[in-house]
PDB file of C-alpha atoms in Angstrom:
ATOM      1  CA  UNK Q   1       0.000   0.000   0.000  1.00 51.00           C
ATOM      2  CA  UNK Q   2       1.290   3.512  -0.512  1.00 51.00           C
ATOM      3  CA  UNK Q   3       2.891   4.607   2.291  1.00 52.00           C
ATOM      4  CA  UNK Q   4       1.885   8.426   2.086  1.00 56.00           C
ATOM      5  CA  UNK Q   5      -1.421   8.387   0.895  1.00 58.00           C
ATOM      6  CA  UNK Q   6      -3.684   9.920   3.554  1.00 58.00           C
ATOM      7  CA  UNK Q   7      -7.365  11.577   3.121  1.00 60.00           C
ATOM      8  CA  UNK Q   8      -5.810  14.773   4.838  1.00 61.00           C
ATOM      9  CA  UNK Q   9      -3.206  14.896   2.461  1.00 60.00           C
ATOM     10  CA  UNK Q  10      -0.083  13.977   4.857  1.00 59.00           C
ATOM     11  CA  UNK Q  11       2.177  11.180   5.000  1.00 59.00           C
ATOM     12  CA  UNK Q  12       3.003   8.555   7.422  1.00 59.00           C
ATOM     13  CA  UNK Q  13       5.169  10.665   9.731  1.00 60.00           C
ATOM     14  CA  UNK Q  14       2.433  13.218   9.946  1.00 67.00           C
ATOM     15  CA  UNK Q  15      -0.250  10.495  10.383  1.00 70.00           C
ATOM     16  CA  UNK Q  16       1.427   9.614  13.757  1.00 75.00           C
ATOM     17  CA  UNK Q  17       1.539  12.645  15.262  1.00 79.00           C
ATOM     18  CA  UNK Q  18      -2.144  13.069  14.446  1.00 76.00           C
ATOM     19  CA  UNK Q  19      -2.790   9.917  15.888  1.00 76.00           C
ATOM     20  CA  UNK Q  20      -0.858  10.395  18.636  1.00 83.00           C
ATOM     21  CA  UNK Q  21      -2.610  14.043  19.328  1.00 84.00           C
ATOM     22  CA  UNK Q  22      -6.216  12.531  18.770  1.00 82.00           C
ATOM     23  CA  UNK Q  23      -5.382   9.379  20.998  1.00 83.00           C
ATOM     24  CA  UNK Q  24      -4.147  11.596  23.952  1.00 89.00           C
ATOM     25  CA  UNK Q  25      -7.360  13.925  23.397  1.00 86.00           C
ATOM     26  CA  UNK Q  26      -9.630  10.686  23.781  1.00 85.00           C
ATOM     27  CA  UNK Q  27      -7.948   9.385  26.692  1.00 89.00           C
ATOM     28  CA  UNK Q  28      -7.916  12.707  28.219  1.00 91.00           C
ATOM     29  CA  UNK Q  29     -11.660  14.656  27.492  1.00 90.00           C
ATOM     30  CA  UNK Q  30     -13.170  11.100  26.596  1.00 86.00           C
ATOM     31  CA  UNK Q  31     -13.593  12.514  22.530  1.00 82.00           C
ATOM     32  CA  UNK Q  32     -13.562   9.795  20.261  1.00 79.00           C
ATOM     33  CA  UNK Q  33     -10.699  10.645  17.386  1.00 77.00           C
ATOM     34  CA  UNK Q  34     -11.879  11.885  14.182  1.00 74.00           C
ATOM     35  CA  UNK Q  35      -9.174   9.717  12.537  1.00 71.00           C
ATOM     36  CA  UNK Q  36     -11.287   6.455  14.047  1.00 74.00           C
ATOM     37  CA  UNK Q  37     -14.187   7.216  12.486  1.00 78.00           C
ATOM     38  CA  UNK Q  38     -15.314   4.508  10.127  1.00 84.00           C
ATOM     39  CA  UNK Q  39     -15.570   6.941   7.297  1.00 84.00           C
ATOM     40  CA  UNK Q  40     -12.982   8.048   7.513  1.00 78.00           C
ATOM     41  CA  UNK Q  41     -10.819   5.108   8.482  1.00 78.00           C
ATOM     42  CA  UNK Q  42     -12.467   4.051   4.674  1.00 81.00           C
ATOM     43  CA  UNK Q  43     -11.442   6.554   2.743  1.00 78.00           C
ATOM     44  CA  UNK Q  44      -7.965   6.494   3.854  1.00 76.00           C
ATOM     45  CA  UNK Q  45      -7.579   2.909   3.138  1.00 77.00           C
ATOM     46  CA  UNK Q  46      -8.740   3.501  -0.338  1.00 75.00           C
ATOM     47  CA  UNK Q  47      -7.167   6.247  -0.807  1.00 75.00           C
ATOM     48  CA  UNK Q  48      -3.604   4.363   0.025  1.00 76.00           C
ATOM     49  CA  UNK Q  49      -4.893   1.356  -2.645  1.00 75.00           C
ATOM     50  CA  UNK Q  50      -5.651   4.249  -5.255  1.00 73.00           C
ATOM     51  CA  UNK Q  51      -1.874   5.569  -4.958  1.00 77.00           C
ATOM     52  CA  UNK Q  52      -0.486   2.164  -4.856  1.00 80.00           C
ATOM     53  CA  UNK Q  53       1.006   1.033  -8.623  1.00 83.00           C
ATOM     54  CA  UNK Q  54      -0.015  -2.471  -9.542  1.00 84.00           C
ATOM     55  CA  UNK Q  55       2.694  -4.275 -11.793  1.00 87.00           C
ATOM     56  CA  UNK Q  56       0.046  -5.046 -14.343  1.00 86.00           C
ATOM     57  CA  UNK Q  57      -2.933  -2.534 -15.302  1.00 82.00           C
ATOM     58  CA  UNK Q  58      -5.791  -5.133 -16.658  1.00 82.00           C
ATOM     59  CA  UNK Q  59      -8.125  -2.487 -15.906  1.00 82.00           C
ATOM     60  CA  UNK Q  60      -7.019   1.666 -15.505  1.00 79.00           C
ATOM     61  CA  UNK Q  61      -6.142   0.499 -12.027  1.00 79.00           C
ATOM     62  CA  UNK Q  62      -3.009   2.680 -11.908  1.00 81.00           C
ATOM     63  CA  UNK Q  63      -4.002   5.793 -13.528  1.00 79.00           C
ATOM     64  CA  UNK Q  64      -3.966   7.545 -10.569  1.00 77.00           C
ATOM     65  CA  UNK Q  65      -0.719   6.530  -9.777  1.00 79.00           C
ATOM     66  CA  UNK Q  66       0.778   6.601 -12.755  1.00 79.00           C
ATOM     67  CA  UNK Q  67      -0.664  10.690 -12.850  1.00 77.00           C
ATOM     68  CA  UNK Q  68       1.199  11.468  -9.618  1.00 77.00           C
ATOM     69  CA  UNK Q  69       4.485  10.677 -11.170  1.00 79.00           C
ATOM     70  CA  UNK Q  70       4.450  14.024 -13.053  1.00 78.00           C
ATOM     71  CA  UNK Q  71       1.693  15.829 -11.478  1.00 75.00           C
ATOM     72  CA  UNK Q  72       0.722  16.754  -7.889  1.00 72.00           C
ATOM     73  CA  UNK Q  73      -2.589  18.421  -8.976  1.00 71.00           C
ATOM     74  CA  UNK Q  74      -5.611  15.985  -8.811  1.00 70.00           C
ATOM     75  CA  UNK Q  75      -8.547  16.466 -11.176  1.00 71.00           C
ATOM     76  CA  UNK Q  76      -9.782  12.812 -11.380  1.00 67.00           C
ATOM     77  CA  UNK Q  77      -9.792  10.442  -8.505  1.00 64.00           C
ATOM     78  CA  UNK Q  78     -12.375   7.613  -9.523  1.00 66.00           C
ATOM     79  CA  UNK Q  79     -11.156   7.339 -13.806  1.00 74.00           C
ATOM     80  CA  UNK Q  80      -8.833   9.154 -15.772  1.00 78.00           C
ATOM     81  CA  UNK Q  81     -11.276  11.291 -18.284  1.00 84.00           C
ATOM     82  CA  UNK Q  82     -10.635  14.399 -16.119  1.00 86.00           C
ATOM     83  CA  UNK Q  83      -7.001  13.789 -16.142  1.00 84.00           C
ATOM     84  CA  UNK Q  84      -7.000  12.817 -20.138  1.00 86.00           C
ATOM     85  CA  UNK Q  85      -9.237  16.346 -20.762  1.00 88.00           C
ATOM     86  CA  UNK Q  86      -6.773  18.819 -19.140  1.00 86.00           C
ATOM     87  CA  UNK Q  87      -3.599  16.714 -20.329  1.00 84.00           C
ATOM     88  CA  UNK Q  88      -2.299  15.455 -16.631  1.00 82.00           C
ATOM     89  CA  UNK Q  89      -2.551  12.135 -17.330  1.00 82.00           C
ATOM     90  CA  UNK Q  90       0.462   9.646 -18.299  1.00 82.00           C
ATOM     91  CA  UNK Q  91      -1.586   8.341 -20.751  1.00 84.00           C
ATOM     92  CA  UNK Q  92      -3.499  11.542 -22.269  1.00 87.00           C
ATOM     93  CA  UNK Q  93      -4.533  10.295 -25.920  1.00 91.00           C
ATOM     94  CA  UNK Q  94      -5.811   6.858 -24.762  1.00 90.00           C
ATOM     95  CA  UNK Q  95      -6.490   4.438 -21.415  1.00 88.00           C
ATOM     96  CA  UNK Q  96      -8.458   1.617 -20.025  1.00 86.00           C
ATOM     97  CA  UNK Q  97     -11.315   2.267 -17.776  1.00 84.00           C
ATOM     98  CA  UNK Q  98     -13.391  -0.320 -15.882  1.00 81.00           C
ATOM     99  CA  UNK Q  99     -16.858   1.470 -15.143  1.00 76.00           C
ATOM    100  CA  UNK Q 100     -17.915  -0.678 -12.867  1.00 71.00           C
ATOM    101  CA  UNK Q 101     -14.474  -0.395 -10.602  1.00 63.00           C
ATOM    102  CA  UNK Q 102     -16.267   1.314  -8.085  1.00 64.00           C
ATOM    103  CA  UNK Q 103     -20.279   0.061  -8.664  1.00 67.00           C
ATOM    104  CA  UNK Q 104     -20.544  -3.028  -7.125  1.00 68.00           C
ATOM    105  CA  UNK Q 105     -23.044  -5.573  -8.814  1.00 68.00           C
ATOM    106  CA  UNK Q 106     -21.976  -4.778 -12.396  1.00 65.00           C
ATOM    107  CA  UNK Q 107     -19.699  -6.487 -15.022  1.00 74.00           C
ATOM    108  CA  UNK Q 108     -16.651  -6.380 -14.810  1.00 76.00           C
ATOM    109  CA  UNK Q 109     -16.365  -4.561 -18.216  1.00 81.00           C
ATOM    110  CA  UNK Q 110     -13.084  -2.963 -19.372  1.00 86.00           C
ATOM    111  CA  UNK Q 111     -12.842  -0.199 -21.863  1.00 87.00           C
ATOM    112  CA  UNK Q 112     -10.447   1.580 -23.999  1.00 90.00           C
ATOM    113  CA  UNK Q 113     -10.877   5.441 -23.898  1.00 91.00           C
ATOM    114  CA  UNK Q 114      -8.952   7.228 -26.717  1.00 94.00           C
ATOM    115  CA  UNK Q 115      -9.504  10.940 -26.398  1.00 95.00           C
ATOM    116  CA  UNK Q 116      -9.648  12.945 -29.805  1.00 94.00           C
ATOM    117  CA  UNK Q 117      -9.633  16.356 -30.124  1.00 93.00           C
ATOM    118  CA  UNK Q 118     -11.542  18.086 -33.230  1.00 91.00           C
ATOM    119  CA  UNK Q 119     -11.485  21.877 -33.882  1.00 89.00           C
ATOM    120  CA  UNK Q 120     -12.585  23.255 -30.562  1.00 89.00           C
ATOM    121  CA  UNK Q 121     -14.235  20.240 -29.197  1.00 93.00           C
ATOM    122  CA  UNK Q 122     -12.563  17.107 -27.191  1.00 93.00           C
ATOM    123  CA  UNK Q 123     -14.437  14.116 -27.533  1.00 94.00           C
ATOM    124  CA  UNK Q 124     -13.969  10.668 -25.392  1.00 94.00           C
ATOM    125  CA  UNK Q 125     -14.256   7.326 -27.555  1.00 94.00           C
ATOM    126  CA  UNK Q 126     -15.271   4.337 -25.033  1.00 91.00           C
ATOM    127  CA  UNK Q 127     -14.440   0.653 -27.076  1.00 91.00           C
ATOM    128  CA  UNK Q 128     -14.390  -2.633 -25.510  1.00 88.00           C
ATOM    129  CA  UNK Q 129     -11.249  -4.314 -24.932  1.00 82.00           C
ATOM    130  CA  UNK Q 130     -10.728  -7.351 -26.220  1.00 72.00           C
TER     131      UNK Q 130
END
């Protein structure tokens, strides 16, 4: 799992000092830590899963990590088309998307986006992969 990859933002040296701050707050004033919340305990761990590079992308699983090695600016978190619009994407011309990545019950269909620009107008082309 990615080791800095935090819904605040921080990294693992940060992330003990919050916990550390929020434990001795609970024990203290009896407050239950914001950092224990299930919510949020959720969204960190996918958030660490989303920054972690795969060695084989089946599916557009590491677009996001692939993006943050040459940008720090985040437009898309759940597919790359946000990323492949304002060029911050590895992969800006064409990559594979799996709708259904974060819909549970659907198929597990994977699609390759090329993205193909025409006068002023950018349009997204969605084809299976076969």
């Amino acid at each position: 799992l990615a080791f800095d990859a935090h819904i605040y933002g921080n990294g693992m040296p940060e992330e003990f000092f919050f916990l550390l701050l929020e434990l001795s707050v609970g024990v203290l004033w009896g407050i239950i830590p914001a950092t224990l919340n299930r919510l949020v305990l959720q969204y960190s761990i996918d958030n660490k899963f989303g920054h972690t590079q795969k060695p084989e992308d089946t599916c557009g699983d590491n677009f996001h990590a692939d993006h943050h090695l040459l940008h720090i600016k985040n437009f898309g978190i759940y597919n790359c088309l946000m990323d492949m619009y304002f060029s911050t994407s590895n992969h800006n011309d064409k990559y594979l998307i799996m709708p259904t990545l974060y819909c549970p019950g659907g198929k597990n269909l994977v699609y390759q986006v090329d993205k193909k620009i025409e006068e002023d107008n950018t349009i997204f082309y969605f084809s299976p992969k076969i």
